[in-house]
Coordinates of C-alpha atoms and ligand atoms in Angstrom, one line a residue:
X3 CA 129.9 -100.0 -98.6
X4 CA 130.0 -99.2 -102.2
X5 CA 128.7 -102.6 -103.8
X6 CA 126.3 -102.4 -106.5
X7 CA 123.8 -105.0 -105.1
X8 CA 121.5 -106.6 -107.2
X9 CA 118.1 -107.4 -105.9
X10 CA 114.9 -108.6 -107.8
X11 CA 111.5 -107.2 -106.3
X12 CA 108.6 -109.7 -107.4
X13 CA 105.3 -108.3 -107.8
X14 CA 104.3 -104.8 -109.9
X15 CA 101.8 -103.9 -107.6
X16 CA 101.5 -100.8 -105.2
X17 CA 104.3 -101.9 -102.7
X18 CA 106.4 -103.8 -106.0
X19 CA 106.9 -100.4 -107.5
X20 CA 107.9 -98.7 -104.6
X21 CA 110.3 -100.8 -103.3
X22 CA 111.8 -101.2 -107.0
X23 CA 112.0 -97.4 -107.2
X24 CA 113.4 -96.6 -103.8
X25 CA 116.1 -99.3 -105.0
X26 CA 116.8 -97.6 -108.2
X27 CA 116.9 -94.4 -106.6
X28 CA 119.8 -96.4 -104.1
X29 CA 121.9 -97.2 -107.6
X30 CA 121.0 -101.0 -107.2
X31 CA 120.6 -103.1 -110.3
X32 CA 117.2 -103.8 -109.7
X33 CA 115.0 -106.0 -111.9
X34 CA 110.8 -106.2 -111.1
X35 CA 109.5 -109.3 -111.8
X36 CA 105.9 -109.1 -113.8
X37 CA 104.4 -113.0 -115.0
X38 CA 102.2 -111.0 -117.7
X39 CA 104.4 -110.4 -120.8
X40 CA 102.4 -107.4 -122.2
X41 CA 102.3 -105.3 -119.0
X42 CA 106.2 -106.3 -118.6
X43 CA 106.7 -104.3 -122.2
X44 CA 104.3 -101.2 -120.9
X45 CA 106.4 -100.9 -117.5
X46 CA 109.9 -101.3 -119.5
X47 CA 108.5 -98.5 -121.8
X48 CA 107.0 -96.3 -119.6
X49 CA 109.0 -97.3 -116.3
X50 CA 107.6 -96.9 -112.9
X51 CA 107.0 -93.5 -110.9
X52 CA 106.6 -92.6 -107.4
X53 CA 104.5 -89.9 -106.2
X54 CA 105.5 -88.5 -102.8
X55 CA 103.9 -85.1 -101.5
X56 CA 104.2 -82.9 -104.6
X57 CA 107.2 -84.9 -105.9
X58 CA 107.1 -87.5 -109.0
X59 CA 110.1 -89.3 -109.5
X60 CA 110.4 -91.7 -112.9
X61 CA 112.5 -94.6 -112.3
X62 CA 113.5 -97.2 -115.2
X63 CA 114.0 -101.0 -113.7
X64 CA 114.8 -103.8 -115.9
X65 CA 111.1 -105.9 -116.0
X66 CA 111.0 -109.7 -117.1
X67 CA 109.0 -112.6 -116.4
X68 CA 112.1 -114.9 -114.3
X69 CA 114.4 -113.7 -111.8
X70 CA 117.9 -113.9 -113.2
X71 CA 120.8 -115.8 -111.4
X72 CA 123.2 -113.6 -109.1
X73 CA 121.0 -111.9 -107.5
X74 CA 121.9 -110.8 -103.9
X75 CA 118.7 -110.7 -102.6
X76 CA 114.7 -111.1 -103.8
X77 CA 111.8 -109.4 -102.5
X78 CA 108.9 -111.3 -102.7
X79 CA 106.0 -108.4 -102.7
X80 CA 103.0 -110.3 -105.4
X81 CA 100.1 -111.2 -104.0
X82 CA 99.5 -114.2 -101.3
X83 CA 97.7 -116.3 -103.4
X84 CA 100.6 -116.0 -106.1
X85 CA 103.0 -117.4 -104.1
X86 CA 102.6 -121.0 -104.6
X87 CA 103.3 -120.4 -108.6
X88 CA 106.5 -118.8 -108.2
X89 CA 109.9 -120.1 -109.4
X90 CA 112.9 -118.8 -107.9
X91 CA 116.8 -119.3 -108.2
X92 CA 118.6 -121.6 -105.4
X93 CA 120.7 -120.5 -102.7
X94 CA 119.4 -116.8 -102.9
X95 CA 118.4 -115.4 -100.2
X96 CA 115.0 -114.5 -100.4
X97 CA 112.9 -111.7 -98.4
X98 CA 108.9 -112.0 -97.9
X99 CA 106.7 -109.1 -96.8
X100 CA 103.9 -110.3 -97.9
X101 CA 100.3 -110.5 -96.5
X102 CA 98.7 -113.0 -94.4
X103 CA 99.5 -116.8 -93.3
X104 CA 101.2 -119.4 -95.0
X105 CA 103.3 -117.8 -97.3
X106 CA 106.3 -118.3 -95.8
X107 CA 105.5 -121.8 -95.4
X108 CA 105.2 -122.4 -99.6
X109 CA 108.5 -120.7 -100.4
X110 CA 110.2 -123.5 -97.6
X111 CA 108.8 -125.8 -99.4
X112 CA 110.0 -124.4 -103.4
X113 CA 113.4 -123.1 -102.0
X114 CA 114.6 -124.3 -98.8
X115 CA 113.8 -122.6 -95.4
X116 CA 117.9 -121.7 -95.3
X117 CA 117.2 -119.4 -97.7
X118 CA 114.1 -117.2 -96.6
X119 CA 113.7 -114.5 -94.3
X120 CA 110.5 -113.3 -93.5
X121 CA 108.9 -110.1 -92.0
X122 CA 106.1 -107.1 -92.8
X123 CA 105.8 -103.2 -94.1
X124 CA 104.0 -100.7 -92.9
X125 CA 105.1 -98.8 -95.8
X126 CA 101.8 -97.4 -97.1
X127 CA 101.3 -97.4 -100.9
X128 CA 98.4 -97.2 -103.5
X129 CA 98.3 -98.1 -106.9
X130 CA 96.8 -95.3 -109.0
X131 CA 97.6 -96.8 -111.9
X132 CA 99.9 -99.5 -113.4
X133 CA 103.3 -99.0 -112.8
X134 CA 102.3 -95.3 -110.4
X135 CA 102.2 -95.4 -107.0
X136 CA 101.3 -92.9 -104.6
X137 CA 103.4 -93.3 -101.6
X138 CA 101.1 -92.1 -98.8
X139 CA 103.3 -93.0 -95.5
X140 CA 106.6 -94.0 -94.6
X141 CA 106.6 -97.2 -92.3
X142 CA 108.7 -99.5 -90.5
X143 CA 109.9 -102.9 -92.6
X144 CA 110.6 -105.4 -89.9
X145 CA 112.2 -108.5 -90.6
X146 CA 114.1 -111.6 -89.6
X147 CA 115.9 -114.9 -90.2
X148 CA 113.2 -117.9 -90.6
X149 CA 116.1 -120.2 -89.8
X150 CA 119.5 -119.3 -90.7
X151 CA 119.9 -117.0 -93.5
X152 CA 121.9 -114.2 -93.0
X153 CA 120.3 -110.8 -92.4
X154 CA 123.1 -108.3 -92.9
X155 CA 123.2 -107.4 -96.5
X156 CA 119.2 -107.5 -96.8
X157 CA 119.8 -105.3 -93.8
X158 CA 122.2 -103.0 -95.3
X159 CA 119.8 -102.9 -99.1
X160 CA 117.1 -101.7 -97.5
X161 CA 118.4 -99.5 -95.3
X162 CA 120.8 -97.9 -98.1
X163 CA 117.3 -97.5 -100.2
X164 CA 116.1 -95.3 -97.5
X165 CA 113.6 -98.0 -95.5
X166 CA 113.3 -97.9 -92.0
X167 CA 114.2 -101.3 -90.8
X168 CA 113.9 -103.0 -87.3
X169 CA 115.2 -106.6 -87.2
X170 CA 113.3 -109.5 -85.4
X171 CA 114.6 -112.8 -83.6
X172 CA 110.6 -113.8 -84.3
X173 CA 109.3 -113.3 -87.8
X174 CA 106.4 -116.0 -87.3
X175 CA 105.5 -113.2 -84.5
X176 CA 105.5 -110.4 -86.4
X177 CA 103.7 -111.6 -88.9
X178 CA 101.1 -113.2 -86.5
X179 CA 100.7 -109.6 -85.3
X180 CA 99.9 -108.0 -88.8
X181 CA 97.6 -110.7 -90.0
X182 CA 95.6 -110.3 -87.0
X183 CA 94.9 -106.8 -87.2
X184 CA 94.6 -107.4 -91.3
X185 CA 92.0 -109.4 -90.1
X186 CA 90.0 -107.3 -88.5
X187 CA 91.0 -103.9 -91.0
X188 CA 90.7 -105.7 -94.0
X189 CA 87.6 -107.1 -94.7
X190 CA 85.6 -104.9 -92.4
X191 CA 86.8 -101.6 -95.1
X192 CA 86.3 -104.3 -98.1
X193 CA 82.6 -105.0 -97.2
X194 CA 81.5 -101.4 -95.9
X195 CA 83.1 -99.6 -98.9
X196 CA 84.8 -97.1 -96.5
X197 CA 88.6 -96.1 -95.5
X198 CA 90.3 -97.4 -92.6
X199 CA 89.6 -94.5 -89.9
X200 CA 85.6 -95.2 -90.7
X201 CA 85.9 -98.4 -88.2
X202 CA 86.3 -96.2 -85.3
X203 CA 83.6 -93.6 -86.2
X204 CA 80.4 -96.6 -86.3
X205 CA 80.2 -98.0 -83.1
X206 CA 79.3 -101.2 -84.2
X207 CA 81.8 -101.4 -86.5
X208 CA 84.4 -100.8 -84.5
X209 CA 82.3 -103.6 -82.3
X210 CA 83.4 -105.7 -85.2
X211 CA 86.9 -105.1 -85.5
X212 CA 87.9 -105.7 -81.9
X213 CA 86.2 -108.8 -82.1
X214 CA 87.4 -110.0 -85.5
X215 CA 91.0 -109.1 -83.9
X216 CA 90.2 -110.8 -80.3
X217 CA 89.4 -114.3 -82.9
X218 CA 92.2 -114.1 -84.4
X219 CA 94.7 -113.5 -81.3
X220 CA 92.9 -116.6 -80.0
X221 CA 93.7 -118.7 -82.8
X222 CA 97.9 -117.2 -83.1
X223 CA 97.3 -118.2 -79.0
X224 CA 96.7 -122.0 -79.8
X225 CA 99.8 -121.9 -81.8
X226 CA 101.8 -120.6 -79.1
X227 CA 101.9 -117.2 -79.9
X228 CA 101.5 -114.8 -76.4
X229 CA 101.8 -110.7 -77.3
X230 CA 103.0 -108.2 -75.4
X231 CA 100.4 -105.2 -76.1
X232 CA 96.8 -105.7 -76.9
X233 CA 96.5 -106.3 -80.4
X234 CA 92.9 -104.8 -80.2
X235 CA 94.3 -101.4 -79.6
X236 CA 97.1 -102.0 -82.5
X237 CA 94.7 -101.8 -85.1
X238 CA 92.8 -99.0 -83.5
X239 CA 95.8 -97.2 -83.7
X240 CA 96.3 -98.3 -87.6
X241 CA 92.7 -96.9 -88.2
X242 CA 93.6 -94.0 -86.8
X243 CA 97.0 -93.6 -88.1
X244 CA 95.8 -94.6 -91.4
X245 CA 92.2 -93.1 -91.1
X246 CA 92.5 -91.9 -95.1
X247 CA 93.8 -95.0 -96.5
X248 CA 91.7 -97.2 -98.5
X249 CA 92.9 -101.1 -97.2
X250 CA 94.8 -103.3 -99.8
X251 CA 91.5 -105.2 -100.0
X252 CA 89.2 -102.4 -100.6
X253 CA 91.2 -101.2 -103.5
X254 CA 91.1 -104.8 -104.9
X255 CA 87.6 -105.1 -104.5
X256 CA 87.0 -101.6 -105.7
X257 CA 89.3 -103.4 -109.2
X258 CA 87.1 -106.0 -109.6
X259 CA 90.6 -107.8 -108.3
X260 CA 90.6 -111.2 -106.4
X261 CA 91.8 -110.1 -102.2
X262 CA 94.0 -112.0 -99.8
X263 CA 90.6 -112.5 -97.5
X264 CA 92.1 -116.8 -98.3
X265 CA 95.6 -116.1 -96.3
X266 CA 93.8 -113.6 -94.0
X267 CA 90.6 -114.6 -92.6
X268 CA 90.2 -117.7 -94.5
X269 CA 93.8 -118.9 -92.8
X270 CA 92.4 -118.0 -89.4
X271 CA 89.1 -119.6 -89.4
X272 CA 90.8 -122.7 -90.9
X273 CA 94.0 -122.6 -88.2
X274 CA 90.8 -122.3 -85.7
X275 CA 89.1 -125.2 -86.8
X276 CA 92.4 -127.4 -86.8
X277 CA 92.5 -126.3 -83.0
X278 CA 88.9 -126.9 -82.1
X279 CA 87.9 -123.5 -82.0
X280 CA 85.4 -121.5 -83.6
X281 CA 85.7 -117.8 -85.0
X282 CA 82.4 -117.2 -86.3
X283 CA 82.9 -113.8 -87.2
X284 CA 86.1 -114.1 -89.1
X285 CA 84.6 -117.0 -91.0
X286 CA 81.5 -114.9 -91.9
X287 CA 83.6 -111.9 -93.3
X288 CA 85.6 -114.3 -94.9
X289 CA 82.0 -115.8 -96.5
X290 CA 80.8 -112.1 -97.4
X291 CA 84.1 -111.5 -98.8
X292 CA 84.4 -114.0 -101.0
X293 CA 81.0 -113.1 -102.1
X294 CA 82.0 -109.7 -102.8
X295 CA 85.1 -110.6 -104.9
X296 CA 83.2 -113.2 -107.0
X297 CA 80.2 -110.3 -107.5
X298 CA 82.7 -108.1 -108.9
X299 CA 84.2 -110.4 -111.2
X300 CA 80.9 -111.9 -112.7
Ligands
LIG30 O1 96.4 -104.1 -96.1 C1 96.4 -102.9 -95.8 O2 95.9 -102.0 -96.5 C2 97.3 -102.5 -94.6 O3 97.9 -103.6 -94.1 C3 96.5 -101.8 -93.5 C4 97.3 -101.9 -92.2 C5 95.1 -102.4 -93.3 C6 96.3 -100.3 -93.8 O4 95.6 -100.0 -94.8

């Protein structure tokens, strides 16, 4: 139980630096994985720190632009529309929490599906500013084989980093389940400007959500995907559990940042369409979305 594991974490954004610091913290040899060479110099220099209650911890991570060889495992944390650029080792197994649909899907297709397993966080981070995070709640990481990679030692990392981990025989399910109520969180707080527990105090916003969410459960539905609970109430209970937070895509479009509204609601509309069904509302916040990111970046 003593190995020294080594495990890359791709992506320096809020969730990136947390899990690279938690795995610090652990005694892994951890490297973060940055594609922009002058913010991989700032982050070696100034290294990464977590901010947890009244608590700052500074961690120093080795940061480079390419995963090296031997690595035992790789966290793939950068954003959804990243994924498609990324070049990774062979025959390593490779762990993605990211965001949204079809990511998975891309890395099968760059690395071979034997090597990926695949799940979400609830781990609740914001960025305050490069390289700081704020961690404002624990969560559960919940992951699983896509096809046959092993899910011990990933299992035993991130447990040994301090993560609360719950394995899955279904990680297309899981994910299913977050995207959907992403979908209805997400651009909902992007377009009003307002944190996450705000879509249960405006009526018709919270209108909005459960019917955003009700879309997209339809459209995992024509794919064969049946849930157990109501996914409706889920992400009520994520506004409320979360009712400070400011979503992932309001703090992207609060950067001037491009969102992951393409692999959200852009990925469900589209799905819907393939299957003959339409999702108005999730392709208008999609539109409006789109809108607001290419507003801020003008
Ligand atoms: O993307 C996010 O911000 C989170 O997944 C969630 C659940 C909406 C909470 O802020």
């Amino acid at each position: 139980m003593n190995n020294v594991y080594a495990v890359s974490v791709v992506g320096p954004g809020a969730l990136g630096c947390l899990f690279a610091g938690k795995l610090a913290k652990a005694g892994f040899r951890v490297h973060l994985i940055d594609y922009q060479q002058e913010r991989i110099n700032r982050l070696s220099k100034n290294g990464i720190e977590i901010i947890e209650g009244d608590q700052t911890e500074k961690y120093h991570v080795h940061v480079t632009g390419h995963i090296p060889t031997m690595q035992n495992l790789i966290i793939i944390l950068v954003k959804s529309y990243s994924t498609a650029n990324l070049t990774l080792p062979p025959d390593t197994p490779i762990l993605t929490l990211q965001n949204g649909l079809g990511n998975v899907e891309t890395l099968c297709k760059k690395t071979g599906a034997e090597n990926i397993l695949a799940g979400v966080t609830t781990e609740a981070s914001t960025l305050i500013e490069e390289g700081k995070v704020r961690h404002t709640a624990s969560g559960l990481t919940t992951f699983g084989s896509w096809t046959t990679a092993s899910v011990k030692e990933p299992l035993e990392i991130l447990e040994r980093a301090g993560f609360w981990v719950e394995i899955t025989d279904s990680p297309s399910q899981v994910i299913w389940e977050k995207t959907a109520v992403n979908a209805g969180i997400n651009p909902l707080t992007a377009i009003l400007n307002v944190p996450n527990g705000m879509l249960l105090k405006i009526r018709e916003a919270r209108e909005l959500l459960r019917e955003l969410v009700i879309e997209a459960s339809k459209v995992a539905g024509t794919e064969g995907y049946r849930f157990s609970r109501s996914l409706v109430e889920v992400a009520e209970e994520v506004c409320e559990k979360t009712a400070n937070n400011i979503s992932s895509m309001l703090q992207d479009i609060r950067a001037g940042k491009r969102t992951e509204i393409d692999s959200i609601s852009g990925e469900i509309f589209r799905r819907g369409t393939s299957a003959f069904l339409t999702t108005p509302r999730t392709k208008l916040v999609y539109q409006l979305v789109r809108s607001l990111e290419q507003r801020e970046i003008a």
